[in-house]
Coordinates of C-alpha atoms in Angstrom, one line a residue:
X1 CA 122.7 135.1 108.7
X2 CA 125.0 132.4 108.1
X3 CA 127.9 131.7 110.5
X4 CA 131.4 131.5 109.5
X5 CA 131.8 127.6 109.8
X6 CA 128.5 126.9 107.9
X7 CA 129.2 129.3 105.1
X8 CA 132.8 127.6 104.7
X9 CA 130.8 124.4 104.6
X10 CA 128.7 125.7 101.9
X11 CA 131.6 127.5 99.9
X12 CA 132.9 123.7 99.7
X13 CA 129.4 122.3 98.4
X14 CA 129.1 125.1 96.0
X15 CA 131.6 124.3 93.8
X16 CA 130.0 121.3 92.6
X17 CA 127.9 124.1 90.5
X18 CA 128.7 123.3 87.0
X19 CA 126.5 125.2 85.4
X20 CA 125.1 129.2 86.0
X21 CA 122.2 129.9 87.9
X22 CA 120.5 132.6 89.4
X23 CA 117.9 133.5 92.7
X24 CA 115.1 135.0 91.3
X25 CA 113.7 137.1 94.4
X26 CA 110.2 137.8 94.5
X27 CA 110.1 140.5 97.5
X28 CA 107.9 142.8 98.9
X29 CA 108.3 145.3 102.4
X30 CA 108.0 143.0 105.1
X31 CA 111.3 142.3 107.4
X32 CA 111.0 138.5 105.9
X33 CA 112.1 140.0 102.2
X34 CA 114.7 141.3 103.3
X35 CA 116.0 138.6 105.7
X36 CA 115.8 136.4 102.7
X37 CA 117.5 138.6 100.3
X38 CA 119.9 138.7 103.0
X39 CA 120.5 134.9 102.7
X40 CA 120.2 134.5 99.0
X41 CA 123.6 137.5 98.3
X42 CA 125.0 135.3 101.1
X43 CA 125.0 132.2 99.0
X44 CA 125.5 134.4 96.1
X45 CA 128.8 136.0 97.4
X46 CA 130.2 132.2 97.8
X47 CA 129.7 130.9 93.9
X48 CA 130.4 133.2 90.6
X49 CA 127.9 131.1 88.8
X50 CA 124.8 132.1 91.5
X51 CA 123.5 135.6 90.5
X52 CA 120.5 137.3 92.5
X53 CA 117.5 139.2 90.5
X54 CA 115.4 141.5 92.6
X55 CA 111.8 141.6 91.4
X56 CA 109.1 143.4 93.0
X57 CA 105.2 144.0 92.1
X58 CA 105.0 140.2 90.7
X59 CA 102.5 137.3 91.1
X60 CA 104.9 135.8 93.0
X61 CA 104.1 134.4 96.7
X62 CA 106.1 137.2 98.5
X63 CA 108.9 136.3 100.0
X64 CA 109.5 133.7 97.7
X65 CA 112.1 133.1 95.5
X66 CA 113.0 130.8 92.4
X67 CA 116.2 128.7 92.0
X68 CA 116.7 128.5 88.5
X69 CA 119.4 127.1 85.5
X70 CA 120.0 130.0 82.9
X71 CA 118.4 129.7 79.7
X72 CA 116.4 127.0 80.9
X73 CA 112.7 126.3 82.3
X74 CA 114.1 123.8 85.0
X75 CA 114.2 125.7 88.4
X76 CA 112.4 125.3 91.9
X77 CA 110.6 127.8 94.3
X78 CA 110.7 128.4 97.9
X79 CA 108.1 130.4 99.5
X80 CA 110.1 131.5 102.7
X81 CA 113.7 131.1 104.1
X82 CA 114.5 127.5 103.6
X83 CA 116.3 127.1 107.1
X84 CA 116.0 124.9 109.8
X85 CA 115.3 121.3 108.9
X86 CA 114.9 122.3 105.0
X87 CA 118.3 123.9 104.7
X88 CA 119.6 121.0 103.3
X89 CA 116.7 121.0 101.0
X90 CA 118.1 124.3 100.2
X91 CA 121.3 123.3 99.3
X92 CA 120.9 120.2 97.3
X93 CA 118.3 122.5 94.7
X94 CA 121.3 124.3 94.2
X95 CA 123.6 121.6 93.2
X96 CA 120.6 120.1 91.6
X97 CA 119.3 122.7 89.1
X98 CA 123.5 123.9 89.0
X99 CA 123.8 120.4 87.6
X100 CA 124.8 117.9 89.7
X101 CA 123.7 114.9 89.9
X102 CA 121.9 113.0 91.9
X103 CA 122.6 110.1 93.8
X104 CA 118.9 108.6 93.1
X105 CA 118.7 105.6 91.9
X106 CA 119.2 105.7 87.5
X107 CA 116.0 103.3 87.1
X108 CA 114.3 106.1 89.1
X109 CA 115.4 108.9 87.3
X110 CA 115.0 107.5 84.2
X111 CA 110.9 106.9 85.4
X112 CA 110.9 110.6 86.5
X113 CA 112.0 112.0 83.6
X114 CA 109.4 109.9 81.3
X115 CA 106.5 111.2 83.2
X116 CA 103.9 112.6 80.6
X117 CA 101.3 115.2 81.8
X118 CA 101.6 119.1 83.2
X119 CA 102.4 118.6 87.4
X120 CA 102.3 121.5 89.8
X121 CA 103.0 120.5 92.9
X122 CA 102.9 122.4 96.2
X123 CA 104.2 121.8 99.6
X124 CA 103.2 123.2 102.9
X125 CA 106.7 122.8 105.4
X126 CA 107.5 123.5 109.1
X127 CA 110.9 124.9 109.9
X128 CA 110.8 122.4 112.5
X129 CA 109.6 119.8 110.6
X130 CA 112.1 116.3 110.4
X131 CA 109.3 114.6 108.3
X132 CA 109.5 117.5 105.5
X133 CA 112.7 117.4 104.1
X134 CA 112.0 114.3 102.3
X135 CA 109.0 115.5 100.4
X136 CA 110.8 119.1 99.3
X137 CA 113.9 117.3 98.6
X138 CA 112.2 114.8 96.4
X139 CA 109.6 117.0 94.5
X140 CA 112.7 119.2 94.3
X141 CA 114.4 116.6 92.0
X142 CA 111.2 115.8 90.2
X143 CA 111.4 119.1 88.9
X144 CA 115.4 119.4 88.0
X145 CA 114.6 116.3 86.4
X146 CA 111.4 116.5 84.1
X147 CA 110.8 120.2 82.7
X148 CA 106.9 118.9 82.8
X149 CA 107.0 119.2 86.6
X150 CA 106.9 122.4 88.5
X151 CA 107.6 122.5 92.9
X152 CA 107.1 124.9 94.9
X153 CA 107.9 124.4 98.8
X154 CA 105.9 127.0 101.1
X155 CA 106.9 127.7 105.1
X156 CA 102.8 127.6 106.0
X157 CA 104.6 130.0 109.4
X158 CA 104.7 132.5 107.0
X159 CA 101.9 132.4 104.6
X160 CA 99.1 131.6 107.2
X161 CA 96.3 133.0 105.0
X162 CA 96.8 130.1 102.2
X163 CA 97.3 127.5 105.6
X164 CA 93.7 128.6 107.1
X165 CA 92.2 128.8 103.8
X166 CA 93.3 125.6 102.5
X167 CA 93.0 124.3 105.9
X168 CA 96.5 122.8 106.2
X169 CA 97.0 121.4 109.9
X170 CA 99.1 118.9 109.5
X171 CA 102.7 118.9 107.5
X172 CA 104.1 118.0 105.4
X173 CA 101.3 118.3 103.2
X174 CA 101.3 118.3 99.6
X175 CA 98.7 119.8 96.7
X176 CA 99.3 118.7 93.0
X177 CA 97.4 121.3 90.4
X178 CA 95.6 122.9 93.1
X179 CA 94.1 119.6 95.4
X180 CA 95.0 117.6 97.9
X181 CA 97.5 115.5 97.0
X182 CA 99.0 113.5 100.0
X183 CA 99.9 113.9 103.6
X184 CA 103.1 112.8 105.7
X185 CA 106.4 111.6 105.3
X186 CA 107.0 110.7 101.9
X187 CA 110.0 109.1 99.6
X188 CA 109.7 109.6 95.8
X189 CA 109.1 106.1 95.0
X190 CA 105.9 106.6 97.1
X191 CA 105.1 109.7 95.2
X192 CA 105.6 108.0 91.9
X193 CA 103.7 105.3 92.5
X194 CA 100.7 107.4 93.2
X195 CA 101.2 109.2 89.5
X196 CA 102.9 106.6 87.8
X197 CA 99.9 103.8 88.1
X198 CA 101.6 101.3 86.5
X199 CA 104.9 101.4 88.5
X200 CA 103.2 98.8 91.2
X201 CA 102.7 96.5 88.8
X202 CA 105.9 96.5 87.0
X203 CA 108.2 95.9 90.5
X204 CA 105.8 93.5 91.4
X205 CA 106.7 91.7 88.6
X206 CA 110.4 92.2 89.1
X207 CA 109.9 90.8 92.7
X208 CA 108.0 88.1 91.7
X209 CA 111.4 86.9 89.8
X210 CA 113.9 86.5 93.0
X211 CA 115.0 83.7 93.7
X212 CA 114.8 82.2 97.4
X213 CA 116.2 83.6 100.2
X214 CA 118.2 82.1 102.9
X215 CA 116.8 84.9 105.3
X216 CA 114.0 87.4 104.4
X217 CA 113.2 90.1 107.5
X218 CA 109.9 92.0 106.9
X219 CA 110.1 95.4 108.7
X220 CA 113.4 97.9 107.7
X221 CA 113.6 99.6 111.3
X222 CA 116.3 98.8 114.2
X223 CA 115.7 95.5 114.6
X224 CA 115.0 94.8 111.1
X225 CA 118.6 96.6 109.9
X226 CA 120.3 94.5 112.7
X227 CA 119.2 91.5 111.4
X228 CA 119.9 92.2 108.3
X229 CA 123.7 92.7 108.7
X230 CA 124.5 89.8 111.2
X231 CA 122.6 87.8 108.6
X232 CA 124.4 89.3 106.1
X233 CA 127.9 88.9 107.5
X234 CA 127.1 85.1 107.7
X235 CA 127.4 84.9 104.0
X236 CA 123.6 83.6 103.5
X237 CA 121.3 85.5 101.1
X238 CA 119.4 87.7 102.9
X239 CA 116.9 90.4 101.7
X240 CA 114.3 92.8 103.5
X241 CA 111.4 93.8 102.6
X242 CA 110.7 97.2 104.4
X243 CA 107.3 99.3 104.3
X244 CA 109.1 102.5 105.1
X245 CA 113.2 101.7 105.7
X246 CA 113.9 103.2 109.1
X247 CA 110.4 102.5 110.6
X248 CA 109.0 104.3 113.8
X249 CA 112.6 105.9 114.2
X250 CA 112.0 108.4 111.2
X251 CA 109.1 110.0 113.5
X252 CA 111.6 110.0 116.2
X253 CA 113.3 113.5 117.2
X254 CA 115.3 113.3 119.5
X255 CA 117.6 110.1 119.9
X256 CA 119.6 110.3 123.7
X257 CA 120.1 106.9 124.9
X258 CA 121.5 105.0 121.9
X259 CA 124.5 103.5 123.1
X260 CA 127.9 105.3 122.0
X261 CA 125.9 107.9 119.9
X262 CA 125.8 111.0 122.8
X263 CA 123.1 112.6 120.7
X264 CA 121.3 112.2 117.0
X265 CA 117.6 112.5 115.8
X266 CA 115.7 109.9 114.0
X267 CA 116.1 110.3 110.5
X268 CA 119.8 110.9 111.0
X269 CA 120.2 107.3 112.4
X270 CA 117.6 105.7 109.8
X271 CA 119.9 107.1 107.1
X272 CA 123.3 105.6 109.5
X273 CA 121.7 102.7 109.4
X274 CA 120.6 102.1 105.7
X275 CA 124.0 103.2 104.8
X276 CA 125.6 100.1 107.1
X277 CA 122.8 97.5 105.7
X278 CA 123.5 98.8 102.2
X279 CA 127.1 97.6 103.1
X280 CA 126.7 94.5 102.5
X281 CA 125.1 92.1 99.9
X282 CA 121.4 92.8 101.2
X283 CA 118.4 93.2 98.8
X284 CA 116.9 96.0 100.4
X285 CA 113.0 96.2 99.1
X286 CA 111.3 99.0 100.2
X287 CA 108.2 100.3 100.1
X288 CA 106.9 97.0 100.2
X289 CA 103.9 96.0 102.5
X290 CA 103.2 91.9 103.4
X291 CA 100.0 91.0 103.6
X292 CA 100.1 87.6 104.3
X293 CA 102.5 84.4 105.5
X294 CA 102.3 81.2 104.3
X295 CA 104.8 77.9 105.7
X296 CA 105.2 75.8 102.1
X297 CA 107.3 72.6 102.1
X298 CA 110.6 73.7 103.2
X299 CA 110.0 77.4 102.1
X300 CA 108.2 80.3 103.8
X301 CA 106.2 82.4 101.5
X302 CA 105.5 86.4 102.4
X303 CA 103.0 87.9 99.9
X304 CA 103.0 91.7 99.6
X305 CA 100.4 94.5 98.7
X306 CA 101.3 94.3 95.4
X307 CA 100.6 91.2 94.5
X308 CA 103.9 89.6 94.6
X309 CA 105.4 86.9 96.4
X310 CA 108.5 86.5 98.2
X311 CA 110.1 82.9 99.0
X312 CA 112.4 82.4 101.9
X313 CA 113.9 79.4 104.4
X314 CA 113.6 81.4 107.4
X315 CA 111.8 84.7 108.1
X316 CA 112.5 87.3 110.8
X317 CA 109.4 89.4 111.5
X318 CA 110.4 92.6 112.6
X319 CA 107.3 95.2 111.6
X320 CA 107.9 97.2 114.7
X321 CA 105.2 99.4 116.2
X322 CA 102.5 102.2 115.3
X323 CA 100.7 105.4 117.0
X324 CA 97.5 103.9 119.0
X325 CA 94.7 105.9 118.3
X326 CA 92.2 106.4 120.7
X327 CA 89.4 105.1 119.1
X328 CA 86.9 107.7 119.7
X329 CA 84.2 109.6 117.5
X330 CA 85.5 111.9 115.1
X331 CA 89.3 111.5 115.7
X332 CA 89.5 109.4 112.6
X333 CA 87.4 112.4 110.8
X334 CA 89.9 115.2 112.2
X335 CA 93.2 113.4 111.7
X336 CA 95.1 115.9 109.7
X337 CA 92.1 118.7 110.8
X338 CA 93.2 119.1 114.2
X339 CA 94.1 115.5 115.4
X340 CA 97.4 114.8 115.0
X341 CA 100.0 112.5 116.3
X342 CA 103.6 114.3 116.0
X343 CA 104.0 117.8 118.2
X344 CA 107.2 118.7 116.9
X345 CA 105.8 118.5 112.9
X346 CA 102.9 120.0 113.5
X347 CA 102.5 122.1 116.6
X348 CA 104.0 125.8 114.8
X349 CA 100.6 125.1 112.9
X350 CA 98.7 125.4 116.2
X351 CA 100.4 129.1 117.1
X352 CA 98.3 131.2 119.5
X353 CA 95.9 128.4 119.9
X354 CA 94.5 125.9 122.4
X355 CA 95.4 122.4 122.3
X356 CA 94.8 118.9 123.9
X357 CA 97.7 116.5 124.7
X358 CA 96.4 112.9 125.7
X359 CA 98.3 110.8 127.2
X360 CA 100.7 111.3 130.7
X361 CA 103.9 109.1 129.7
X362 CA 107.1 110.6 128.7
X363 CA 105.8 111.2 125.3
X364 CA 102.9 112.8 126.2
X365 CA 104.4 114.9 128.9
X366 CA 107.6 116.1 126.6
X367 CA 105.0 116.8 124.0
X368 CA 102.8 119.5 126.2
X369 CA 106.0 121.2 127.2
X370 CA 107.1 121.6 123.7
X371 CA 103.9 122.9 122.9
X372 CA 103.6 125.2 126.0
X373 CA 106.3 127.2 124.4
X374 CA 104.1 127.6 121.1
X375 CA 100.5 128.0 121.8
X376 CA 98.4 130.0 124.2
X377 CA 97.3 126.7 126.0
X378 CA 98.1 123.3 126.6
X379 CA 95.9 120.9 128.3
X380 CA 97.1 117.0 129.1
X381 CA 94.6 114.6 129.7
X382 CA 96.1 111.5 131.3
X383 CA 93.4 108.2 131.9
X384 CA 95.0 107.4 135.1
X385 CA 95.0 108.5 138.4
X386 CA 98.6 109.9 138.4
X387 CA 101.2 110.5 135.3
X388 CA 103.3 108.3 134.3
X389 CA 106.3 110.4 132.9
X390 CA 109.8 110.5 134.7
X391 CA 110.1 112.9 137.5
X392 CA 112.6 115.3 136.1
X393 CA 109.3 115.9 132.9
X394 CA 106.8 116.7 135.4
X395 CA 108.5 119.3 137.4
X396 CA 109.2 120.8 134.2
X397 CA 105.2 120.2 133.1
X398 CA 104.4 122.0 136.5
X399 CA 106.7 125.2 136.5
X400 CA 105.0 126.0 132.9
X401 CA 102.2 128.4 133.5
X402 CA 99.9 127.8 130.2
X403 CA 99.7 124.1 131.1
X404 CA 96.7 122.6 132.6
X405 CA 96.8 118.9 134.3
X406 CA 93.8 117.0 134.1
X407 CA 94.1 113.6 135.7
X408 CA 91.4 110.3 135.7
X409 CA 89.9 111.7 132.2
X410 CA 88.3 109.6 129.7
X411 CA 88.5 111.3 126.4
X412 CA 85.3 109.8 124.8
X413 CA 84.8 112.2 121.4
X414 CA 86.4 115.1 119.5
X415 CA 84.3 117.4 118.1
X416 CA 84.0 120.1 115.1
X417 CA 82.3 121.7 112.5
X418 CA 82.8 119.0 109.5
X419 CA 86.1 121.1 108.8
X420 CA 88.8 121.2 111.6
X421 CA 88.5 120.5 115.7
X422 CA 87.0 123.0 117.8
X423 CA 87.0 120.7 121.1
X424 CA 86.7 117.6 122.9
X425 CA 84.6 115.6 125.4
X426 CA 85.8 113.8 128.4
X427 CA 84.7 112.1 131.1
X428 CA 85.4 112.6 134.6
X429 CA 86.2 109.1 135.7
X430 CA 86.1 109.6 139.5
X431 CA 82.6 111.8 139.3
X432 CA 80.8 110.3 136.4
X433 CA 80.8 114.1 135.2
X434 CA 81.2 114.8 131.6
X435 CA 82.9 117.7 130.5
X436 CA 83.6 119.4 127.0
X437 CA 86.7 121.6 126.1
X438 CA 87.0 123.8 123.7
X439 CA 90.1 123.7 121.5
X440 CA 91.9 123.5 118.1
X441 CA 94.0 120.7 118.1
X442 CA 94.6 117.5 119.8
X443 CA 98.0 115.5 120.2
X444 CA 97.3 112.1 120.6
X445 CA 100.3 109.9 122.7
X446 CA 98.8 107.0 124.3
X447 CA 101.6 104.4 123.6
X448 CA 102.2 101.8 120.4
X449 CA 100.3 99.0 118.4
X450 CA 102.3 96.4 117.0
X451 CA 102.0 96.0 113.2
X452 CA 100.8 92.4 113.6
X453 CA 97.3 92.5 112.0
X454 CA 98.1 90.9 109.1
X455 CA 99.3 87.8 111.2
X456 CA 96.5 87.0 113.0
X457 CA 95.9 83.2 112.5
X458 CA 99.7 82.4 111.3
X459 CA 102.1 82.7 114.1
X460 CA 100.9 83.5 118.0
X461 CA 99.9 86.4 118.9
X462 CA 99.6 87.9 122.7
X463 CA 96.5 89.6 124.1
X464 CA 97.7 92.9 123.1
X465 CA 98.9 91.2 119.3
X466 CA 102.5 90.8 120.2
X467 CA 104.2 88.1 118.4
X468 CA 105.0 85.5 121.3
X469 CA 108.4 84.7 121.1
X470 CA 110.8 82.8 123.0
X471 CA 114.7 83.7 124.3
X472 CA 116.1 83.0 120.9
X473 CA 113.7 85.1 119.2
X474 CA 111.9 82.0 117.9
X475 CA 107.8 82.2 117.1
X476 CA 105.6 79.0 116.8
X477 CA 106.1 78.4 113.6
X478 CA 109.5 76.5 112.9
X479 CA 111.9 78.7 110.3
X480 CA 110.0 82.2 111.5
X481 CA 111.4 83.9 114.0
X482 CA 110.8 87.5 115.1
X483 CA 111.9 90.9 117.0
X484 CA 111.4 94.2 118.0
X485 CA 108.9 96.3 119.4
X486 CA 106.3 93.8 117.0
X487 CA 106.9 91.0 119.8
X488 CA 106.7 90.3 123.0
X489 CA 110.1 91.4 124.6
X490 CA 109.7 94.1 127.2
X491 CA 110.8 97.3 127.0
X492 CA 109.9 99.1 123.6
X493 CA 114.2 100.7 123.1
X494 CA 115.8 100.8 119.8
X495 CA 118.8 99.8 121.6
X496 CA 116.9 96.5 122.9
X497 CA 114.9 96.1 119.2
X498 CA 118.6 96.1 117.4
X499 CA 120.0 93.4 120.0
X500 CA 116.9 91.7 119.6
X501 CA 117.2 91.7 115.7
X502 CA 120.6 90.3 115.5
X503 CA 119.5 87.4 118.0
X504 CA 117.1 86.8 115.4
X505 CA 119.7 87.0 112.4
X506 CA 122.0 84.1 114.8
X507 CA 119.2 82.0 115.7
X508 CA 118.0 82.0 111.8
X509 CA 121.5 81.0 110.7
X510 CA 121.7 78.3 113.2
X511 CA 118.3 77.1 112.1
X512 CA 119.3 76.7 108.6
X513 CA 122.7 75.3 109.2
X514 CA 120.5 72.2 111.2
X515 CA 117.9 71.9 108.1
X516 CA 118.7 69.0 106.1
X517 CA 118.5 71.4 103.0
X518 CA 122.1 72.9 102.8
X519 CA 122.0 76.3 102.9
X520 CA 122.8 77.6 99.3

C-alpha cells in the first residue's frame, strides 16, 4: 500500500517511538478491513515497538482501529484508512501516543491536560479534505494528552449510514458526547476556548498588558505575514493580531502562480509563511478578532472580541477577504445542510447526487469540473450573459457530459424540507421565467467580501467596503495604513497582497521615523 520512498520516510519517523504500542484492529469482511489491516502490518513491520491485534465481532465502528500506549488508557481511533490528507494525522498519533512530544505550545498543553469533565469527541473527515487535518491532528493530541478525553476521527466516505443519519454535509465536522459540536477548520486554541470558558478571559487579560507597538498589522494572511517581516527586519516592535494566521489561503488548494514556488496548496504556504514571520521578534496573536479602531493622542488603539485592547503608533489593516454569500432565502438555513462554500472539502459528501455550482468565474468553473468527476450532475448557474472563467476552464466545462450550463440566471431561493437542500429557484433573467431545480447541494462561488465591517465610520471605505488607499498603502487616517485583498488595489493575488503588505510595513517605518515621537 505504501511505496518504497514513503515507507523509508516513515521507517525514519518511527524511530522517534519511545515507548510500545499496539493497532488494535476492529475488522469485519468487507475489502476496506482488509486494506487497512494491510496498512496497519505495514507500519507494523517498520517499528518493533508497533504490534497489531486483530479483533473481530466487537462494538467497534468496522473498519476502525485504535492507536494505543501499552498498559495505558491514552490511545486514539480512526474509523477508516487515515490516507490522503490525514496521513499525516496518521503519523503524528503514532509518535504522539509512542511518546513523543509535541511541539504545541507548553502553556497549551499544560491547559489541556487540566481539563476536568468526561469528553468524547467525534470527527467526520474527507480523504480530500485540506481543512481536516487540523481538527484530527489536534483532538488527536487532546487525547494523548488528558486521559479524560477520548477522539475518534471517522472517513464519513466510508460510514455513510452515521453521515445521512446524523446529517453530516459539510466537513470537517465535529460531535462532542454525541451533539454537534462545531464545524470547519479548527486550531486547538479555538477548540479550547469553546470548553475551557474562562480561557477568553484570561489572554484577554494577558493582552491587555503589552506594551505599545511600533507597528501592529491586524489580519495574519499574505499581506499581513509580509508586513510583518519587513517591519520586523527594521528593528521596530511589531506584533499581529491574526483571526485565523494564514487567512483565505488555508481554504486555498491549489497554489500555481506564486512566484518561484512551481506548485504548493494553501495550508502548506500558511505554515511557510508562519514559520518565516515566527523568525523574527514578532508577537504573533492569533485567534484574535478587532472589533473596533480608535486614533488616541499619538497612539492607535485596536480593541478585540475579547475585550482587550491593543495600543500601537501605526497600524497596517490587512483583514483580507471572505466567501460572498448570495443572500437569498434559506441559504443561511442550509449552510452546512447542503449549502456550502468549498467543493474540494465537501463535494465526496455529495457522491451520486445532484448539485448546483453558482457562480461562472474561474472558481466557479474549476469547482463544477471537480465535481463532475464526483456526482451524477453538476449544474452552473452564472448571473451573466456569458462566463467569465479563462478559456482553457470552459472547454474543459464543455467536453464533461454530466455538466449543465445555465447562463443569465438569478438564483433567488434554496429550498428544503427544514433538514438538508432538495433544490433551488432561479429566475430566467432574459424571459422573466422562473424555474425550480431539484438538487442536494449547492456550491456557492460568486467572488469575495472584504472583512471591513467593523470599520465602517473609522477609515474610508469604497462602494463595495474596500479600504481606499493610496500608492503607499496609506488610508485617511494618518499612522493607519492598509493592504491586501481588504483594500482597494486591483487584482485580488496573494502575490500582489504580499507586495502590497511589505509597502505597507516601509511606508509605516517611514511614517514613524518622521513622528516627532522617536521610535522606541
Amino acid at each position: 500500500m505504501l511505496d518504497a520512498n514513503l515507507k523509508t520516510q516513515l521507517k525514519a519517523y518511527l524511530e522517534k517511538v519511545v515507548l510500545p504500542i499496539e493497532l488494535v484492529a476492529s475488522l469485519d469482511d468487507r475489502a476496506a478491513s482488509v486494506e487497512m489491516l494491510g496498512l496497519l502490518q505495514e507500519i507494523a513491520s517498520l517499528s518493533s515497538r508497533i504490534t497489531v491485534i486483530e479483533r473481530r465481532g466487537d462494538d467497534e465502528r468496522k473498519p476502525s482501529f485504535r492507536i494505543n500506549r501499552i498498559g495505558t488508557d491514552i490511545g486514539v481511533r480512526f474509523a477508516g484508512i487515515p490516507l490522503g490528507h490525514e496521513f499525516t494525522s496518521l503519523v503524528l498519533a503514532l509518535l504522539q501516543v509512542g511518546g513523543h512530544p509535541s511541539k504545541e505550545a507548553a502553556d497549551v498543553i499544560e491547559q489541556v491536560k487540566n481539563l476536568d469533565g468526561d469528553f468524547y469527541f467525534e470527527t467526520y473527515f474527507q480523504l480530500s479534505c485540506h481543512s481536516c487535518p487540523d481538527v484530527v491532528q489536534a483532538l488527536n493530541l487532546m487525547a494523548v494528552l488528558n486521559p479524560k478525553i477520548r477522539h475518534v476521527a471517522i472517513d464519513g466516505s466510508l460510514f455513510q449510514d452515521e453521515v445521512k443519519e446524523r446529517q453530516v454535509m459539510a466537513v470537517p465536522n465535529i460531535f462532542l458526547n454525541g451533539k454537534p459540536f462545531a464545524q470547519g477548520r479548527m486550531e486547538l486554541p479555538e477548540i479550547l476556548a469553546k470548553i475551557d470558558t474562562g480561557a477568553i478571559a484570561r489572554e484577554a487579560v494577558k493582552l491587555d498588558a503589552k506594551g505599545t507597538f511600533d507597528v501592529l498589522i491586524v489580519g495574519g494572511g499574505p499581506a499581513g505575514a509580509a508586513a510583518a517581516v519587513y517591519a520586523a527586519r527594521k528593528g521596530i516592535v511589531t506584533g499581529i493580531a491574526a483571526e485565523r494566521f494564514g487567512g483565505q489561503v488555508l481554504d486555498t488548494m491549489g497554489i500555481e502562480n506564486y512566484i518561484s514556488i512551481k506548485e504548493t496548496d494553501g495550508p502548506h504556504f500558511a505554515t511557510a509563511l508562519e514559520q518565516h514571520v515566527k523568525a523574527y521578534e514578532v508577537d504573533l496573536m492569533n485567534l484574535q478578532r478587532a472589533e473596533s479602531l480608535m486614533s488616541r493622542d499619538d497612539l492607535i488603539e485596536v480593541k478585540l472580541k475579547s475585550g482587550a485592547t491593543l495600543k500601537s503608533r501605526t497600524v497596517i489593516l490587512a483583514t483580507g477577504a471572505r466567501w460572498r454569500n448570495m443572500n437569498v432565502p434559506g441559504e443561511t438555513e442550509y449552510r452546512n445542510k447542503g449549502v456550502t462554500y468549498c467543493p474540494h472539502c465537501d463535494g465526496p459528501l455529495f457522491k451520486g447526487k445532484r448539485v448546483a455550482v453558482i457562480g461562472g468565474g474561474n472558481s466557479g468553473v474549476e469547482a463544477a469540473i471537480d465535481l463532475a468527476g464526483l456526482v451524477s450532475h453538476v449544474t452552473l448557474l452564472e448571473f451573466a450573459t456569458e462566463l467569465r472563467a479563462d478559456a482553457v476552464l470552459q472547454r474543459k466545462l464543455n467536453s464533461l457530459p454530466n455538466v449543465t450550463v445555465i447562463k443569465n440566471a438569478q438564483t433567488t431561493e434554496v429550498i428544503g424540507d427544514g433538514k438538508k437542500v432538495q433544490g433551488l429557484i432561479y429566475k430566467d433573467r432574459a424571459a422573466e421565467a422562473v424555474h425550480t431545480l431539484p438538487l442536494e447541494g449547492v456550491f456557492v462561488q460568486i467572488g469575495l467580501l472584504p472583512n471591513t465591517d467593523w470599520l465602517k465610520g473609522t477609515v474610508e471605505l469604497s462602494k463595495h467596503g474596500e479600504i481606499v488607499v493610496d500608492s503607499h498603502g496609506r488610508t485617511n487616517v494618518p499612522g493607519v495604513f492598509a493592504a491586501g485583498d481588504a483594500t482597494t488595489t486591483p487584482f485580488k493575488q496573494i502575490v500582489i497582497a504580499a507586495g502590497e503588505g511589505s509597502k505597507a510595513a516601509l511606508s509605516a517605518f517611514d511614517y514613524l521615523i518622521r513622528m516627532t515621537t522617536p521610535v522606541a
